[in-house]
Amino acid sequence: QVQLVESGGGLVQAGASLRLSCAGSGRSFSSQTMGWFRQSPGKEREFVAHIRWNIGRTYYADSVKGRFTISGDYAKNTVYLEMNSLKPEDTAVYYCAASTGLLYSPGTYYSPREYDYWGQGTQVTVSS
């Protein structure tokens, strides 16, 4: 049984920072790509960032580039999302995800359909 559990969400004011963590168990350590997505009420789940373990490549949505940083500790089966300069529009439930897919290109791993395992999410609320 593969499980991903997010933590670190909360209620903060605009301009504040948060660090989200996603701890994997089972075989989550064998994932090739891990990513973060977010979803607000009435909206589709959107890509935030991902990391490709073997080549150390990271990629970010334009909306968070320069403010968010994805990193991980493969040995601890953990991925992080450091969020700085938070804005009210960042308010959402944040989900981590893992993919076992072997192929990688700059145009992949931006869709929820490309991930095999998901956490239950952690709420991030940014007030103005």
PDB file of C-alpha atoms in Angstrom:
ATOM      1  CA  GLN A   1       0.000   0.000   0.000  1.00  0.00           C
ATOM      2  CA  VAL A   2       1.489   3.322  -1.117  1.00  0.00           C
ATOM      3  CA  GLN A   3       0.466   6.340   0.912  1.00  0.00           C
ATOM      4  CA  LEU A   4       1.323  10.020   0.614  1.00  0.00           C
ATOM      5  CA  VAL A   5       0.491  12.341   3.505  1.00  0.00           C
ATOM      6  CA  GLU A   6       0.733  16.123   3.221  1.00  0.00           C
ATOM      7  CA  SER A   7       1.284  18.461   6.144  1.00  0.00           C
ATOM      8  CA  GLY A   8       2.228  22.064   6.844  1.00  0.00           C
ATOM      9  CA  GLY A   9      -0.825  23.914   5.594  1.00  0.00           C
ATOM     10  CA  GLY A  10      -2.530  26.643   7.541  1.00  0.00           C
ATOM     11  CA  LEU A  11      -3.967  30.141   7.610  1.00  0.00           C
ATOM     12  CA  VAL A  12      -1.502  32.953   6.920  1.00  0.00           C
ATOM     13  CA  GLN A  13      -1.532  36.554   5.793  1.00  0.00           C
ATOM     14  CA  ALA A  14      -0.461  37.712   2.365  1.00  0.00           C
ATOM     15  CA  GLY A  15       3.302  37.922   2.085  1.00  0.00           C
ATOM     16  CA  ALA A  16       3.926  35.134   4.587  1.00  0.00           C
ATOM     17  CA  SER A  17       5.683  31.835   3.965  1.00  0.00           C
ATOM     18  CA  LEU A  18       4.761  28.206   4.472  1.00  0.00           C
ATOM     19  CA  ARG A  19       6.575  24.947   3.975  1.00  0.00           C
ATOM     20  CA  LEU A  20       4.552  21.927   2.953  1.00  0.00           C
ATOM     21  CA  SER A  21       5.788  18.392   3.407  1.00  0.00           C
ATOM     22  CA  CYS A  22       4.691  15.158   1.809  1.00  0.00           C
ATOM     23  CA  ALA A  23       5.774  11.939   3.468  1.00  0.00           C
ATOM     24  CA  GLY A  24       5.575   8.737   1.498  1.00  0.00           C
ATOM     25  CA  SER A  25       5.302   5.211   2.746  1.00  0.00           C
ATOM     26  CA  GLY A  26       5.257   1.826   1.118  1.00  0.00           C
ATOM     27  CA  ARG A  27       6.850   1.979  -2.330  1.00  0.00           C
ATOM     28  CA  SER A  28       6.575   5.720  -2.811  1.00  0.00           C
ATOM     29  CA  PHE A  29      10.368   5.951  -2.683  1.00  0.00           C
ATOM     30  CA  SER A  30      10.502   4.248  -6.078  1.00  0.00           C
ATOM     31  CA  SER A  31       8.609   7.022  -7.838  1.00  0.00           C
ATOM     32  CA  GLN A  32      10.396   8.720 -10.727  1.00  0.00           C
ATOM     33  CA  THR A  33       8.583  12.038 -10.479  1.00  0.00           C
ATOM     34  CA  MET A  34       6.806  13.766  -7.634  1.00  0.00           C
ATOM     35  CA  GLY A  35       4.692  16.845  -7.949  1.00  0.00           C
ATOM     36  CA  TRP A  36       2.461  19.318  -6.202  1.00  0.00           C
ATOM     37  CA  PHE A  37      -0.999  20.308  -7.380  1.00  0.00           C
ATOM     38  CA  ARG A  38      -3.634  22.567  -5.918  1.00  0.00           C
ATOM     39  CA  GLN A  39      -7.380  22.859  -6.181  1.00  0.00           C
ATOM     40  CA  SER A  40      -9.854  25.538  -5.167  1.00  0.00           C
ATOM     41  CA  PRO A  41     -13.619  25.034  -4.824  1.00  0.00           C
ATOM     42  CA  GLY A  42     -15.283  24.923  -8.218  1.00  0.00           C
ATOM     43  CA  LYS A  43     -11.989  24.699 -10.101  1.00  0.00           C
ATOM     44  CA  GLU A  44     -10.000  21.873 -11.636  1.00  0.00           C
ATOM     45  CA  ARG A  45      -6.848  20.596 -10.037  1.00  0.00           C
ATOM     46  CA  GLU A  46      -3.891  22.584 -11.382  1.00  0.00           C
ATOM     47  CA  PHE A  47      -0.190  21.884 -11.628  1.00  0.00           C
ATOM     48  CA  VAL A  48       2.150  23.713  -9.257  1.00  0.00           C
ATOM     49  CA  ALA A  49       5.585  22.052  -9.470  1.00  0.00           C
ATOM     50  CA  HIS A  50       7.336  18.736  -9.968  1.00  0.00           C
ATOM     51  CA  ILE A  51      10.740  17.181  -9.410  1.00  0.00           C
ATOM     52  CA  ARG A  52      12.363  14.405 -11.454  1.00  0.00           C
ATOM     53  CA  TRP A  53      14.582  12.535  -9.050  1.00  0.00           C
ATOM     54  CA  ASN A  54      17.213  10.935 -11.269  1.00  0.00           C
ATOM     55  CA  ILE A  55      18.165  14.081 -13.186  1.00  0.00           C
ATOM     56  CA  GLY A  56      17.379  16.599 -10.473  1.00  0.00           C
ATOM     57  CA  ARG A  57      15.146  18.643 -12.745  1.00  0.00           C
ATOM     58  CA  THR A  58      12.399  20.816 -11.349  1.00  0.00           C
ATOM     59  CA  TYR A  59       9.627  22.671 -13.108  1.00  0.00           C
ATOM     60  CA  TYR A  60       7.117  25.257 -11.955  1.00  0.00           C
ATOM     61  CA  ALA A  61       3.876  26.763 -13.062  1.00  0.00           C
ATOM     62  CA  ASP A  62       4.301  30.354 -14.204  1.00  0.00           C
ATOM     63  CA  SER A  63       2.023  31.525 -11.411  1.00  0.00           C
ATOM     64  CA  VAL A  64       4.429  30.342  -8.705  1.00  0.00           C
ATOM     65  CA  LYS A  65       7.813  30.577 -10.415  1.00  0.00           C
ATOM     66  CA  GLY A  66      10.246  32.597  -8.328  1.00  0.00           C
ATOM     67  CA  ARG A  67       8.126  32.237  -5.188  1.00  0.00           C
ATOM     68  CA  PHE A  68       7.839  28.474  -4.632  1.00  0.00           C
ATOM     69  CA  THR A  69      10.608  25.887  -4.424  1.00  0.00           C
ATOM     70  CA  ILE A  70      10.173  22.146  -4.666  1.00  0.00           C
ATOM     71  CA  SER A  71      12.772  19.859  -3.134  1.00  0.00           C
ATOM     72  CA  GLY A  72      12.952  16.411  -1.661  1.00  0.00           C
ATOM     73  CA  ASP A  73      14.788  13.838   0.341  1.00  0.00           C
ATOM     74  CA  TYR A  74      14.681  10.600  -1.603  1.00  0.00           C
ATOM     75  CA  ALA A  75      16.065   8.546   1.280  1.00  0.00           C
ATOM     76  CA  LYS A  76      13.270   9.782   3.551  1.00  0.00           C
ATOM     77  CA  ASN A  77      10.545   9.411   0.907  1.00  0.00           C
ATOM     78  CA  THR A  78       9.685  13.052   1.391  1.00  0.00           C
ATOM     79  CA  VAL A  79       9.057  16.008  -0.901  1.00  0.00           C
ATOM     80  CA  TYR A  80       8.741  19.636   0.176  1.00  0.00           C
ATOM     81  CA  LEU A  81       7.177  22.765  -1.207  1.00  0.00           C
ATOM     82  CA  GLU A  82       8.538  26.028   0.160  1.00  0.00           C
ATOM     83  CA  MET A  83       6.097  28.833  -0.521  1.00  0.00           C
ATOM     84  CA  ASN A  84       7.155  32.451  -0.162  1.00  0.00           C
ATOM     85  CA  SER A  85       5.379  35.743  -0.783  1.00  0.00           C
ATOM     86  CA  LEU A  86       2.018  34.035  -0.574  1.00  0.00           C
ATOM     87  CA  LYS A  87      -0.942  35.685  -2.249  1.00  0.00           C
ATOM     88  CA  PRO A  88      -4.679  35.252  -1.678  1.00  0.00           C
ATOM     89  CA  GLU A  89      -4.906  33.531  -5.059  1.00  0.00           C
ATOM     90  CA  ASP A  90      -2.645  30.788  -3.689  1.00  0.00           C
ATOM     91  CA  THR A  91      -5.488  29.684  -1.419  1.00  0.00           C
ATOM     92  CA  ALA A  92      -6.314  26.062  -2.199  1.00  0.00           C
ATOM     93  CA  VAL A  93      -6.011  22.502  -1.053  1.00  0.00           C
ATOM     94  CA  TYR A  94      -2.510  21.372  -1.938  1.00  0.00           C
ATOM     95  CA  TYR A  95      -1.908  17.778  -2.992  1.00  0.00           C
ATOM     96  CA  CYS A  96       1.299  15.880  -3.523  1.00  0.00           C
ATOM     97  CA  ALA A  97       1.495  13.171  -6.137  1.00  0.00           C
ATOM     98  CA  ALA A  98       3.921  10.534  -7.341  1.00  0.00           C
ATOM     99  CA  SER A  99       4.447   8.971 -10.747  1.00  0.00           C
ATOM    100  CA  THR A 100       6.212   5.752 -11.633  1.00  0.00           C
ATOM    101  CA  GLY A 101       6.469   6.697 -15.315  1.00  0.00           C
ATOM    102  CA  LEU A 102       9.908   6.088 -16.807  1.00  0.00           C
ATOM    103  CA  LEU A 103       9.712   8.527 -19.710  1.00  0.00           C
ATOM    104  CA  TYR A 104      10.374  12.196 -19.143  1.00  0.00           C
ATOM    105  CA  SER A 105      10.392  15.321 -21.253  1.00  0.00           C
ATOM    106  CA  PRO A 106       9.727  18.990 -20.548  1.00  0.00           C
ATOM    107  CA  GLY A 107       6.180  18.510 -21.774  1.00  0.00           C
ATOM    108  CA  THR A 108       5.225  15.752 -19.358  1.00  0.00           C
ATOM    109  CA  TYR A 109       4.044  15.431 -15.760  1.00  0.00           C
ATOM    110  CA  TYR A 110       1.881  18.537 -15.726  1.00  0.00           C
ATOM    111  CA  SER A 111      -1.428  16.693 -15.790  1.00  0.00           C
ATOM    112  CA  PRO A 112      -3.029  14.886 -12.847  1.00  0.00           C
ATOM    113  CA  ARG A 113      -3.583  11.934 -15.185  1.00  0.00           C
ATOM    114  CA  GLU A 114       0.181  11.361 -15.315  1.00  0.00           C
ATOM    115  CA  TYR A 115       0.435  10.554 -11.604  1.00  0.00           C
ATOM    116  CA  ASP A 116      -0.261   7.239  -9.948  1.00  0.00           C
ATOM    117  CA  TYR A 117      -0.509   8.087  -6.250  1.00  0.00           C
ATOM    118  CA  TRP A 118      -2.055  10.996  -4.376  1.00  0.00           C
ATOM    119  CA  GLY A 119      -2.203  12.352  -0.873  1.00  0.00           C
ATOM    120  CA  GLN A 120      -5.382  13.611   0.764  1.00  0.00           C
ATOM    121  CA  GLY A 121      -4.348  17.256   0.641  1.00  0.00           C
ATOM    122  CA  THR A 122      -3.576  20.047   3.073  1.00  0.00           C
ATOM    123  CA  GLN A 123      -5.436  23.355   3.191  1.00  0.00           C
ATOM    124  CA  VAL A 124      -3.567  26.592   2.566  1.00  0.00           C
ATOM    125  CA  THR A 125      -5.501  29.796   3.154  1.00  0.00           C
ATOM    126  CA  VAL A 126      -3.965  33.206   2.491  1.00  0.00           C
ATOM    127  CA  SER A 127      -5.827  36.238   3.766  1.00  0.00           C
ATOM    128  CA  SER A 128      -5.373  39.799   2.589  1.00  0.00           C
TER     129      SER A 128
END
